[in-house]
mmCIF file of C-alpha atoms in Angstrom:
data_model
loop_
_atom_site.group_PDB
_atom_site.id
_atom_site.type_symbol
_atom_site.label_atom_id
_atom_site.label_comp_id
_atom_site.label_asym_id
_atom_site.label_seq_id
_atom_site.Cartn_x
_atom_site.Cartn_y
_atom_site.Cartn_z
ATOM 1 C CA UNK Y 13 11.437 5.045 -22.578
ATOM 2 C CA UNK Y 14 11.046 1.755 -20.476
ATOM 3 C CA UNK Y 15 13.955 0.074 -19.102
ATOM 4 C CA UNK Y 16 13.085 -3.510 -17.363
ATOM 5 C CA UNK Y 17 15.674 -5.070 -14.806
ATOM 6 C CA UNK Y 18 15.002 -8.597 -14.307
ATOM 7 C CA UNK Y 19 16.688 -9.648 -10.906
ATOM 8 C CA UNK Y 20 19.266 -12.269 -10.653
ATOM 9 C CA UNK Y 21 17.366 -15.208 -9.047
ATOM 10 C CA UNK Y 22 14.208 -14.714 -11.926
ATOM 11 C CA UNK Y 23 17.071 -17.044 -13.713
ATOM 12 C CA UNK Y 24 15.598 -20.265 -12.470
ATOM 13 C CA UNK Y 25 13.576 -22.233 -14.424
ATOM 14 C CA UNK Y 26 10.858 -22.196 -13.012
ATOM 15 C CA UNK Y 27 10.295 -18.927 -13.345
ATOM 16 C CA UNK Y 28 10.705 -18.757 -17.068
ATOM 17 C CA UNK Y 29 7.325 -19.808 -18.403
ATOM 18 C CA UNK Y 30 6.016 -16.669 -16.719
ATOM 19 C CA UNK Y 31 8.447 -14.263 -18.021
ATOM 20 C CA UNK Y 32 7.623 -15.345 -21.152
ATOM 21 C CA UNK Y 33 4.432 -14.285 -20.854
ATOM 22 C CA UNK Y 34 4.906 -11.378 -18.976
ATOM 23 C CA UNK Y 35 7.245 -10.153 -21.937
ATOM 24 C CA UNK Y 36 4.669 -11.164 -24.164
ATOM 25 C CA UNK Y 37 2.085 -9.316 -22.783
ATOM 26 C CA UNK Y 38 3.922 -6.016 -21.933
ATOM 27 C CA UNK Y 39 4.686 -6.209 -25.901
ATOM 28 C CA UNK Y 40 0.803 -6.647 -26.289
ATOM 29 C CA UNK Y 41 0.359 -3.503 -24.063
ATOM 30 C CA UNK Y 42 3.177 -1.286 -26.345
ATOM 31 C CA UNK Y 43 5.262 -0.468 -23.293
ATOM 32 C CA UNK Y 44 7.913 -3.082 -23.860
ATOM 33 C CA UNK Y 45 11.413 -1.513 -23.796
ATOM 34 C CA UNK Y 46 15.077 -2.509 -22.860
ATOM 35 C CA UNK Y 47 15.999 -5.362 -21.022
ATOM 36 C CA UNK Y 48 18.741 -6.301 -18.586
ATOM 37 C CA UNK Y 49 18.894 -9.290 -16.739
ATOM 38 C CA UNK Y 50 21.348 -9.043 -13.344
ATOM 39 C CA UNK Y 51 23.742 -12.277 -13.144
ATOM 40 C CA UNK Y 52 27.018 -12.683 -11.178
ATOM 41 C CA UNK Y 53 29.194 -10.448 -13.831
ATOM 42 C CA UNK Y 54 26.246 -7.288 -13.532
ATOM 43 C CA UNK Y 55 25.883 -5.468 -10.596
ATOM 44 C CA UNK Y 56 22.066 -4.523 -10.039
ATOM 45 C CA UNK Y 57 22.715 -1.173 -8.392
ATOM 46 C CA UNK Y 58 25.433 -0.474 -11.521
ATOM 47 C CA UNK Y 59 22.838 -1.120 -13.965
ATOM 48 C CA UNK Y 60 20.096 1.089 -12.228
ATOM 49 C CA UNK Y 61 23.086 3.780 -12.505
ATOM 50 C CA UNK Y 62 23.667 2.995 -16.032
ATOM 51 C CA UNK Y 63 19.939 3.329 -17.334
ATOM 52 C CA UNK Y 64 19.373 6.521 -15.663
ATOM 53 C CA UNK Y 65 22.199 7.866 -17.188
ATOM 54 C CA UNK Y 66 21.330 6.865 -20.807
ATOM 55 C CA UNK Y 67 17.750 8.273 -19.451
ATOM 56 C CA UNK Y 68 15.130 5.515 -19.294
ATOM 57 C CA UNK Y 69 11.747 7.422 -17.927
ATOM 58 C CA UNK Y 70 10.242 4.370 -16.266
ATOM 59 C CA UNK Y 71 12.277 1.501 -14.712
ATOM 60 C CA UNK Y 72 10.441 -0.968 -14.328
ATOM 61 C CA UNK Y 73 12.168 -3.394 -11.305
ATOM 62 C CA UNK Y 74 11.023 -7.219 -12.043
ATOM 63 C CA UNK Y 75 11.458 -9.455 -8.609
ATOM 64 C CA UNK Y 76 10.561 -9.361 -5.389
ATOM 65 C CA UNK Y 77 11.126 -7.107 -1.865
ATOM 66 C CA UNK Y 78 15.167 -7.680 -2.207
ATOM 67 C CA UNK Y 79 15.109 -5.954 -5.707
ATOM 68 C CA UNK Y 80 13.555 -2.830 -4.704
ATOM 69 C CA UNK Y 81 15.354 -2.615 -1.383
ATOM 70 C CA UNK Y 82 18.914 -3.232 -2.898
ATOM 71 C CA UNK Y 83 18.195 -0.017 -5.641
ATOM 72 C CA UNK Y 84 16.793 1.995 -3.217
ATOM 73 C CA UNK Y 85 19.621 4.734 -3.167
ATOM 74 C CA UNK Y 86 20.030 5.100 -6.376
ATOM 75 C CA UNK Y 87 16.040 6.020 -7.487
ATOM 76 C CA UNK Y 88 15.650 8.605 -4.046
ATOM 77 C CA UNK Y 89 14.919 12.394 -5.551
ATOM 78 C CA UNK Y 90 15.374 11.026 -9.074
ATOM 79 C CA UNK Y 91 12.268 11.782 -11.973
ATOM 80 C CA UNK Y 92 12.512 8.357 -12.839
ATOM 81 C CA UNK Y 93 9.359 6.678 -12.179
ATOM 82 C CA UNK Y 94 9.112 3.200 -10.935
ATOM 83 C CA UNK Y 95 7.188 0.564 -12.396
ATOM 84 C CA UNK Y 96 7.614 -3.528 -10.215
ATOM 85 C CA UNK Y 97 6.202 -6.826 -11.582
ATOM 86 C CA UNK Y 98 6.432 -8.743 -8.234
ATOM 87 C CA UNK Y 99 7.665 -12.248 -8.753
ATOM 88 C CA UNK Y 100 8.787 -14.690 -6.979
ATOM 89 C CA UNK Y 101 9.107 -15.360 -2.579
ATOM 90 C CA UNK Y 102 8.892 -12.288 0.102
ATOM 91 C CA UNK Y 103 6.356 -9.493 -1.797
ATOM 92 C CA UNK Y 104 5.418 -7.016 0.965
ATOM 93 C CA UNK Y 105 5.695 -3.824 -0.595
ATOM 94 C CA UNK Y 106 3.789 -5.224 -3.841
ATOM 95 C CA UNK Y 107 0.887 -6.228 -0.933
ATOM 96 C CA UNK Y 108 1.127 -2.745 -0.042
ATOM 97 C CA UNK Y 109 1.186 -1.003 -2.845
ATOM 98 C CA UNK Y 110 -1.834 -3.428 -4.377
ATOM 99 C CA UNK Y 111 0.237 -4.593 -7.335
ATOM 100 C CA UNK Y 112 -0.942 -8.348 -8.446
ATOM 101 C CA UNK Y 113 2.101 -10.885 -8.681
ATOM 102 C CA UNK Y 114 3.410 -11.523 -12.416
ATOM 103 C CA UNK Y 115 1.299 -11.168 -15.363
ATOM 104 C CA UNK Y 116 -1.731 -9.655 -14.140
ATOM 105 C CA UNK Y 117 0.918 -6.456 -13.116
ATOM 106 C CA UNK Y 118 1.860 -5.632 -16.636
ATOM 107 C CA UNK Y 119 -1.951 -4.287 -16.427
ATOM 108 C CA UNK Y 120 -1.420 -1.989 -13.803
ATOM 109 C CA UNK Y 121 1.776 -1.232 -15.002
ATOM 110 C CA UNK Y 122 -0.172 0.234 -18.515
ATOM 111 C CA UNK Y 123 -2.261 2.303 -16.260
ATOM 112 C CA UNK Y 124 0.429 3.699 -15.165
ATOM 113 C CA UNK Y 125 -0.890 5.691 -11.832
ATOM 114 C CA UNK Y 126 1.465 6.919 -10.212
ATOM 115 C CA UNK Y 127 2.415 8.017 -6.332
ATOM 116 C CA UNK Y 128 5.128 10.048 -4.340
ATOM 117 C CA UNK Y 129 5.812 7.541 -1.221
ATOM 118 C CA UNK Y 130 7.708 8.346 1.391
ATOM 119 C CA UNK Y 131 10.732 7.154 2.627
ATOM 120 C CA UNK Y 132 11.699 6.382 6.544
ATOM 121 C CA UNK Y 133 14.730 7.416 7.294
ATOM 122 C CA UNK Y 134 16.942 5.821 10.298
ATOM 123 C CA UNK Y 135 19.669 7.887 10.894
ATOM 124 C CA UNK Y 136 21.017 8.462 7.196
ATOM 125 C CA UNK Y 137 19.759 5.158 5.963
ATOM 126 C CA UNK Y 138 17.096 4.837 3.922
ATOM 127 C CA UNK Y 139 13.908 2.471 4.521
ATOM 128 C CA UNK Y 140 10.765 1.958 1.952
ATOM 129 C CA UNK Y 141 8.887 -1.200 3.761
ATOM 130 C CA UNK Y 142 9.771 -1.179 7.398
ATOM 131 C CA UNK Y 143 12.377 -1.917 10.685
ATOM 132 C CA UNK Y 144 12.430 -4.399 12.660
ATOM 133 C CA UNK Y 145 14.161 -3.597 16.166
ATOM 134 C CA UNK Y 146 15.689 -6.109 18.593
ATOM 135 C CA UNK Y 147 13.563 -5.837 22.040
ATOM 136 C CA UNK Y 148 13.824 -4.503 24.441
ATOM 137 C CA UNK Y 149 14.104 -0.872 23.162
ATOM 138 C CA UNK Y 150 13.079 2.303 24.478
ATOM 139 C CA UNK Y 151 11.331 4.345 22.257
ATOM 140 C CA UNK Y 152 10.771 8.849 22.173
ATOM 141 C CA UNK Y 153 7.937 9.893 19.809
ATOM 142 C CA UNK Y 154 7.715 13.570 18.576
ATOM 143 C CA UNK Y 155 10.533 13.967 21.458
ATOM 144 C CA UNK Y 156 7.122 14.217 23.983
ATOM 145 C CA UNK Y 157 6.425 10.620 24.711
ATOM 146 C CA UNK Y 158 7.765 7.513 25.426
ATOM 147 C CA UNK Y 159 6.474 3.987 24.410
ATOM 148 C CA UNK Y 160 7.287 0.590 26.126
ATOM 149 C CA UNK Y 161 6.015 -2.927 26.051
ATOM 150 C CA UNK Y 162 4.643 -4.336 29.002
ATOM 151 C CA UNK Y 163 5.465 -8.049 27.947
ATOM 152 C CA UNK Y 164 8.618 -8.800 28.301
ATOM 153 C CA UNK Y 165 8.573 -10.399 24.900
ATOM 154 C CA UNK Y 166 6.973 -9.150 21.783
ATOM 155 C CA UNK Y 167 7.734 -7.409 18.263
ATOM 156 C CA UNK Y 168 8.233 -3.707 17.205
ATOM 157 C CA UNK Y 169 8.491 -2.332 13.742
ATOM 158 C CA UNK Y 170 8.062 0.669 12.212
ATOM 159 C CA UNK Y 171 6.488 0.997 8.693
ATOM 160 C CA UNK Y 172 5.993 2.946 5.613
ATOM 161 C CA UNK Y 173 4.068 0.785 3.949
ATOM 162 C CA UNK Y 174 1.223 -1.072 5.688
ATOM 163 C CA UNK Y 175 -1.868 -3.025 4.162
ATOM 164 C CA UNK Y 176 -3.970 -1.792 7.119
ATOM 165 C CA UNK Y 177 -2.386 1.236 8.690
ATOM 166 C CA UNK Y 178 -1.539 4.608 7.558
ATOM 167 C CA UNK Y 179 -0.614 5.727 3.597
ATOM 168 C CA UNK Y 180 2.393 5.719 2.191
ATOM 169 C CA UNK Y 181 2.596 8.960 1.192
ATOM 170 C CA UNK Y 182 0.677 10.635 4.260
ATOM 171 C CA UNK Y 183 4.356 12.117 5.433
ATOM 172 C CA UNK Y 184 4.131 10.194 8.900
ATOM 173 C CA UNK Y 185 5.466 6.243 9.753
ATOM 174 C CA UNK Y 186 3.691 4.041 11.998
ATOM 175 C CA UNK Y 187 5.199 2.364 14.971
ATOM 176 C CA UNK Y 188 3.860 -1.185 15.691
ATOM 177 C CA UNK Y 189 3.511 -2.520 18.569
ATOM 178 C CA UNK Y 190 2.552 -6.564 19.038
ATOM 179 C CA UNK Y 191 2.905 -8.909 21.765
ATOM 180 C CA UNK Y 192 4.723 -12.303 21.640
ATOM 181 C CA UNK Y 193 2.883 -14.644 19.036
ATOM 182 C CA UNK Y 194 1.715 -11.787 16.759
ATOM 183 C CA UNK Y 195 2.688 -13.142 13.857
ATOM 184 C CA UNK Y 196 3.128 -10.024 11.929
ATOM 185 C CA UNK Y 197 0.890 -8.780 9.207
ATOM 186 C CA UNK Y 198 -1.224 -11.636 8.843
ATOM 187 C CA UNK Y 199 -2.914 -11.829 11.873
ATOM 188 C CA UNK Y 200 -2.838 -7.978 13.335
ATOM 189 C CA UNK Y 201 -6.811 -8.397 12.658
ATOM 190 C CA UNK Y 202 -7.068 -11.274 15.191
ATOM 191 C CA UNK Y 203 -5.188 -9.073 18.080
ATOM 192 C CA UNK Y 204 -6.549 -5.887 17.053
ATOM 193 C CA UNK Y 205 -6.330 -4.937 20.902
ATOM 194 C CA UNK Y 206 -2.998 -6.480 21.542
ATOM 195 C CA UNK Y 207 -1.212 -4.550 18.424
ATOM 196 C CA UNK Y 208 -0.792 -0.720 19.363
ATOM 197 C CA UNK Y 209 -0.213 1.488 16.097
ATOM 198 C CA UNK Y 210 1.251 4.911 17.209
ATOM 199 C CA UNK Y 211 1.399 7.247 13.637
ATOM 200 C CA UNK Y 212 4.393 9.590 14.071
ATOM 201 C CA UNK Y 213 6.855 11.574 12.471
ATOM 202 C CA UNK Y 214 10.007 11.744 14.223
ATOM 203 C CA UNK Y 215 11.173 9.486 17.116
ATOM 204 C CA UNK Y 216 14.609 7.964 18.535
ATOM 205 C CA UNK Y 217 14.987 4.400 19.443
ATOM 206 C CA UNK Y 218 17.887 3.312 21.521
ATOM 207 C CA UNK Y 219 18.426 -1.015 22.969
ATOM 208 C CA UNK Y 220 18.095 -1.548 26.435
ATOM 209 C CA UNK Y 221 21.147 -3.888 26.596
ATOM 210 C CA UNK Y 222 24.063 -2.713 25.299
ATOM 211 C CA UNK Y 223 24.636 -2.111 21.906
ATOM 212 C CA UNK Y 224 22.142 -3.741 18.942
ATOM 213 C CA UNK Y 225 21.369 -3.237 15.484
ATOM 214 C CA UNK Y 226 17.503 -2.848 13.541
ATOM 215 C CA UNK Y 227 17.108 -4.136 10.429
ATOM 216 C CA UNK Y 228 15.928 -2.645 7.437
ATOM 217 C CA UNK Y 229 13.732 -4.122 4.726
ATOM 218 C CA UNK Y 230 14.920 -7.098 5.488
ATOM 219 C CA UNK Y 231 18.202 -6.440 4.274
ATOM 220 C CA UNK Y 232 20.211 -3.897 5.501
ATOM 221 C CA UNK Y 233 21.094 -3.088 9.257
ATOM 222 C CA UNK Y 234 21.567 0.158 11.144
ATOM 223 C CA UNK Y 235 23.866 0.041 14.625
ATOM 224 C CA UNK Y 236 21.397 1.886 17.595
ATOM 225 C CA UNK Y 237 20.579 4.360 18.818
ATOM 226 C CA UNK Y 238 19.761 6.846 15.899
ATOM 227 C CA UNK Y 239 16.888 8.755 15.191
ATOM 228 C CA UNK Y 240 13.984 7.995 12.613
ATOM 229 C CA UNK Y 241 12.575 10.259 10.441
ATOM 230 C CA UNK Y 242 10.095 10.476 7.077
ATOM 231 C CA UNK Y 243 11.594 11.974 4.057
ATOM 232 C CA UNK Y 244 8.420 12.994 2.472
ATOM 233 C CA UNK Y 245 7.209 12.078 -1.573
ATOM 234 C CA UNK Y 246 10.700 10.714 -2.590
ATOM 235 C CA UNK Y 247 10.595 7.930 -4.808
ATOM 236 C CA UNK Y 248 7.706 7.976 -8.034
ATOM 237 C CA UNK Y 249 5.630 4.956 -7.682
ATOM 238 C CA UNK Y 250 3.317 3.224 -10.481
ATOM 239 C CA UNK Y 251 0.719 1.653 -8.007
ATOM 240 C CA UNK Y 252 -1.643 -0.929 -8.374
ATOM 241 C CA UNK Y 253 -5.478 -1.004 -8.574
ATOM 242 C CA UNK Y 254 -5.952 -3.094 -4.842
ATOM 243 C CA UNK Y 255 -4.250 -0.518 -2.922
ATOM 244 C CA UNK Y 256 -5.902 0.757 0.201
ATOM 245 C CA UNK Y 257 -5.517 4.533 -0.286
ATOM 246 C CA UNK N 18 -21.279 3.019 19.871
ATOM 247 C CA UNK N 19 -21.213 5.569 16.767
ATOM 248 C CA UNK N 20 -17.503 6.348 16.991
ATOM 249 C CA UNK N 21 -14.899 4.738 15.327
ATOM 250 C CA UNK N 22 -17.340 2.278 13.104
ATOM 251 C CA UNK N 23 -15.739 2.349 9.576
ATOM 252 C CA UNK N 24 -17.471 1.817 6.385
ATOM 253 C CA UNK N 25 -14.813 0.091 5.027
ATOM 254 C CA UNK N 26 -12.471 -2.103 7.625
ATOM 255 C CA UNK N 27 -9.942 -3.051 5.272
ATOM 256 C CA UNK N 28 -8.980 0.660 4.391
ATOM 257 C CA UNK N 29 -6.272 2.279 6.078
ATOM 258 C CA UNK N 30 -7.629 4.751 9.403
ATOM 259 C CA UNK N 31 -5.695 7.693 9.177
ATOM 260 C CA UNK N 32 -3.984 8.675 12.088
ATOM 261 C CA UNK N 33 -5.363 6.475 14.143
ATOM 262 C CA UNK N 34 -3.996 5.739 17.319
ATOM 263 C CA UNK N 35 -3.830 2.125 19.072
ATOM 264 C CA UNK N 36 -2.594 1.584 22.652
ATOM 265 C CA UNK N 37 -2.844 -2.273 22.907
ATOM 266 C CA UNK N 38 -3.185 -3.672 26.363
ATOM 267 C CA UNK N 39 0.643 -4.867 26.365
ATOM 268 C CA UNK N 40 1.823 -1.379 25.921
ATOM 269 C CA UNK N 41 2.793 1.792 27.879
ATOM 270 C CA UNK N 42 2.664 5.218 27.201
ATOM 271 C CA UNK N 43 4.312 7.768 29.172
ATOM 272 C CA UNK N 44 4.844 11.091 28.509
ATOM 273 C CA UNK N 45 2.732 14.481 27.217
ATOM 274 C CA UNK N 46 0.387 12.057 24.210
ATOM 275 C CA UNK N 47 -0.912 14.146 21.196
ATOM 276 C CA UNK N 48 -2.857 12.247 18.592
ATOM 277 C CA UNK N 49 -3.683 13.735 15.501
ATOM 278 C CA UNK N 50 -7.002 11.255 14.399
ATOM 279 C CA UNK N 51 -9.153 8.579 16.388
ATOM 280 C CA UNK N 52 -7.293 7.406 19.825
ATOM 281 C CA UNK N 53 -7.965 4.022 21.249
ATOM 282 C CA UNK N 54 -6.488 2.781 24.667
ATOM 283 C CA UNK N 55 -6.554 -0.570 25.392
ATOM 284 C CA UNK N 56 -3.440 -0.226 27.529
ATOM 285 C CA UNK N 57 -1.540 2.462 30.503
ATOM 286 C CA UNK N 58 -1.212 5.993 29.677
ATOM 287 C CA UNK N 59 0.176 8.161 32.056
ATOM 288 C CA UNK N 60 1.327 11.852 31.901
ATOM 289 C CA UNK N 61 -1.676 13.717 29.398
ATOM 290 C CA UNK N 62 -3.166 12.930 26.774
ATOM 291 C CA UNK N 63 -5.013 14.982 23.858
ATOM 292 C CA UNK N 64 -6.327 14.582 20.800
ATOM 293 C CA UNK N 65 -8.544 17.062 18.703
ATOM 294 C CA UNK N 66 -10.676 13.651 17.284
ATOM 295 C CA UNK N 67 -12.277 10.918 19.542
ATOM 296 C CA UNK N 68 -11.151 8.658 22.374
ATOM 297 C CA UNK N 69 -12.143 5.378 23.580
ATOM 298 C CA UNK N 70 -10.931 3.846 26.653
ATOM 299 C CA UNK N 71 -11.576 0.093 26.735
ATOM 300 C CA UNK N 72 -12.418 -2.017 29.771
ATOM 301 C CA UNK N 73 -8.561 -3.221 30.357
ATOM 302 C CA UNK N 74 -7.188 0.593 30.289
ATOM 303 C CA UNK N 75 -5.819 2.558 32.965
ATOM 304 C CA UNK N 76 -5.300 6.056 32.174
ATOM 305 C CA UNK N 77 -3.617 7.992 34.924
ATOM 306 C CA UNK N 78 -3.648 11.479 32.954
ATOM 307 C CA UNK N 79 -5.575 14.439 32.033
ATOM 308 C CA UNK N 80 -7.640 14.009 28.810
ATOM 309 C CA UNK N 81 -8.685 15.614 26.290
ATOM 310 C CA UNK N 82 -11.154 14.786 23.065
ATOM 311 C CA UNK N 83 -14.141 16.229 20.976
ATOM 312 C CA UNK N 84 -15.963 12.720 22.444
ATOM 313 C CA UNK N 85 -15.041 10.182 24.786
ATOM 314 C CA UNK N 86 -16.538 6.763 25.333
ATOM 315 C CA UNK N 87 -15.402 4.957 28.683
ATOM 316 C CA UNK N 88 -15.215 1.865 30.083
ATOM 317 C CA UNK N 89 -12.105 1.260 32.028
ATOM 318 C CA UNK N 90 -10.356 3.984 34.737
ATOM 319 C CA UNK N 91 -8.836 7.242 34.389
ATOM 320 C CA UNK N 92 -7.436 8.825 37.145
ATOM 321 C CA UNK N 93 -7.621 12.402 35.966
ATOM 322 C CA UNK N 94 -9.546 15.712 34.240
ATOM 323 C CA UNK N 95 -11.387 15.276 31.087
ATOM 324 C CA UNK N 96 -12.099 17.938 29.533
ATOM 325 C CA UNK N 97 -14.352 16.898 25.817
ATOM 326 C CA UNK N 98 -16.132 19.158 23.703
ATOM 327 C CA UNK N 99 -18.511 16.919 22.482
ATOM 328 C CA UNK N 100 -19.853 13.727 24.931
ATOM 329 C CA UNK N 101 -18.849 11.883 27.262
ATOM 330 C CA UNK N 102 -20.517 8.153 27.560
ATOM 331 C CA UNK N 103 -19.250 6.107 30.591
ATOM 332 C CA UNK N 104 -20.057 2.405 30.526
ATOM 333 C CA UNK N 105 -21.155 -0.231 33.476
ATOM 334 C CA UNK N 106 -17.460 -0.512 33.629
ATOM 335 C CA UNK N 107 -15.941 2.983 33.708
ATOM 336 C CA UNK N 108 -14.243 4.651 36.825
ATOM 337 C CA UNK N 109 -12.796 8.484 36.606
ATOM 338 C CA UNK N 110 -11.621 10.097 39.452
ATOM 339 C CA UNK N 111 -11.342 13.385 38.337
ATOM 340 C CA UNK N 112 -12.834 17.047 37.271
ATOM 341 C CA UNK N 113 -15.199 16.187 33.993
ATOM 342 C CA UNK N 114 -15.971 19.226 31.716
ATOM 343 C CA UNK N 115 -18.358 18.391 28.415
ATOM 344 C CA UNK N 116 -20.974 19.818 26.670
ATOM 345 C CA UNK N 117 -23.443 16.363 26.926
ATOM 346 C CA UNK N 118 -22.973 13.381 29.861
ATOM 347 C CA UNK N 119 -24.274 9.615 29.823
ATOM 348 C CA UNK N 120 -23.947 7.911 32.688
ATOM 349 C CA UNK N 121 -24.557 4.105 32.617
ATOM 350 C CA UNK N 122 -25.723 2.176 35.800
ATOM 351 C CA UNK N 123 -22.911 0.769 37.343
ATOM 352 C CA UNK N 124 -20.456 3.491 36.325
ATOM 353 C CA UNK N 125 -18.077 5.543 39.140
ATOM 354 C CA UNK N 126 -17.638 8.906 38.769
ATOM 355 C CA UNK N 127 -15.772 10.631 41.487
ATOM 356 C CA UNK N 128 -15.416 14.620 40.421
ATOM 357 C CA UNK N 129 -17.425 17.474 39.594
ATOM 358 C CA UNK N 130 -19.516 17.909 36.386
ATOM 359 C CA UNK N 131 -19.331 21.138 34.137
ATOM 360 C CA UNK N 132 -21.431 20.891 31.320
ATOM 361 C CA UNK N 133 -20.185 23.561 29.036
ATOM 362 C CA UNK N 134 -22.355 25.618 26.880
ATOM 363 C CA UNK N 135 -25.344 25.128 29.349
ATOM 364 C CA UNK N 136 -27.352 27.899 31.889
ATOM 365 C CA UNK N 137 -25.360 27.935 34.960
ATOM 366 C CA UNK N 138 -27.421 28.491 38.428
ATOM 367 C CA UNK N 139 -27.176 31.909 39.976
ATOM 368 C CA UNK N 140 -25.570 30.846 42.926
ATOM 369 C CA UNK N 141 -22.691 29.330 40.221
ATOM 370 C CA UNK N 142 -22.562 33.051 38.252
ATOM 371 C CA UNK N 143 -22.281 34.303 41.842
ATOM 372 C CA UNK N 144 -19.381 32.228 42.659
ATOM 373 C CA UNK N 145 -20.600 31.023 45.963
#
């Protein structure tokens, strides 16, 4: 049984035209199923709860990096498999995973190949995309090494999911290293010796300065220090055709 | 150079290691995959795949790799089962034990040479 969860902000008109189709097509493809659509009055976590209660199979999440991030909890260890039709601003994980944005998805989504990802884990909080630390930080990998930037400026994340580095489902996270200017996924190619890349599995991160706080996926924060961690092959993924591994 | 050329650069490298040249690494290093330093590693550092050291590192540790390609310092023992290739550019200070050596013109190496694997000289198996 398919269950679709259209996010809140997919209520905008501009984004109608192409729901239309997408709906159209997924009908086309015979895996149409319930619909909800999240507005003030429903909670998007609450309705997650509710369909896997009533036992949808696949849920498939329509929106963007916010959608999946804000669910998270409520899909870890669960048989339900996840399907995403990215649309809309900030798609990271659908880059990652090599899911087209809106229509061409429902395609991928009929294929229906699925993964096990992995999770990263900072302290009890969970992470699917990445963290983003406030610098400076000192950093313990495998409790055997230490990493630290020489610049006094610079970014460091640690991802799950990466275009370039790693797999998603490889049971390890990758710490990133880039200097001031990086400019994040986009242009790791053109620094390729500035940005380090350190594959781990366990590490502790704790601020230089006082306290500080990472944040996660872009949406939730977690107070340092705390340790990270990989909870291996949690959530069931339907991935897409241009992914990297 | 042979090692780490892909056949496909967009895929994911497993494992593989980067140590930019803004970054430090202290500590007891092991890698899992490929190992590039671009950067300052100092403590040891293995890894049961390759290593390259670029022109920029400084490695102040004892290595060890299945091959090595070098072209900036270390300051310590390799030991490699494989090769070792210095460049114009590479310095080691330190012990070097491999089972094949190429030595560019223009490279410093400041230790003694074992080459594993190979006849020793009878004054060697006599320990003199």
């Amino acid at each position: 049984m398919y269950a679709y969860i259209y996010d809140a902000f997919l209520q905008d008109r501009k984004y109608q035209s192409a729901l239309v189709q997408i709906e159209n097509r997924l009908t086309t493809l015979g895996i149409h199923g319930r619909q909800e659509k999240i507005t003030i009055l429903k909670n998007l976590r609450e309705t997650v709860r509710d369909l896997l209660k009533r036992g949808a199979e696949t849920l498939v999440l329509v929106g963007n990096d916010e959608t999946i991030s804000k669910v998270l909890p409520e899909l870890i260890d669960s048989e339900v498999v996840v399907g995403f039709i990215p649309l809309g601003p900030h798609q990271l994980i659908s880059r990652s995973l090599g899911i087209p944005e809106g229509l061409s998805a429902a395609e991928d989504l009929s294929r229906r190949v699925t993964k096990r990802l992995d999770l990263g884990m900072a302290g009890t909080t969970n992470f699917l995309l990445q963290m983003e630390f406030p610098m400076p930080v000192e950093i313990r990998l495998e409790n055997k090494y230490s990493v630290s930037s020489l610049a006094p400026t610079g970014r460091m994340t640690v991802t799950n999911l990466h275009p370039q580095h790693g797999r998603p489902d490889d049971g390890k996270l990758e710490l990133i290293v880039e200097p001031a200017g990086g400019g994040g996924w986009s242009s790791w190619k053109k620094s390729a010796h500035q940005t380090s890349v350190f594959p781990f599995k366990k590490a502790t991160v704790k601020p230089v300065n006082g306290a500080g706080n990472a944040v996660l996926d872009g949406q939730t924060t977690a107070n340092l220090p705390f340790e990270i961690s990989v909870a291996s092959k949690k959530i069931r993924f339907i991935v897409g055709r241009q992914r990297q591994f | 150079m042979a090692l780490f050329q892909h056949d496909n650069e967009s895929a994911p490298k497993d494992s593989e290691t980067i140590i930019g040249s803004t970054v430090k690494v202290d500590g007891n290093f092991v890698g899992a995959g490929d190992v590039i330093v671009e950067g300052q590693v100092a403590g040891t550092l293995k890894t049961s795949k390759n290593l390259r050291v670029g022109e920029q590192a400084i490695i102040k540790a004892d290595v060890e790799a299945a091959n090595v390609w070098v072209a900036g310092e270390i300051r310590g023992h390799i030991s490699c089962s494989g090769k070792i290739e210095l460049a114009p550019t590479a310095k080691v200070f330190g012990n070097v034990d491999t089972q094949t050596i190429a030595v560019a013109h223009g490279a410093v190496l400041h230790g003694k040479v074992t080459m594993s694997g190979h006849e020793q000289l009878p004054e060697e198996k006599a320990g003199k």
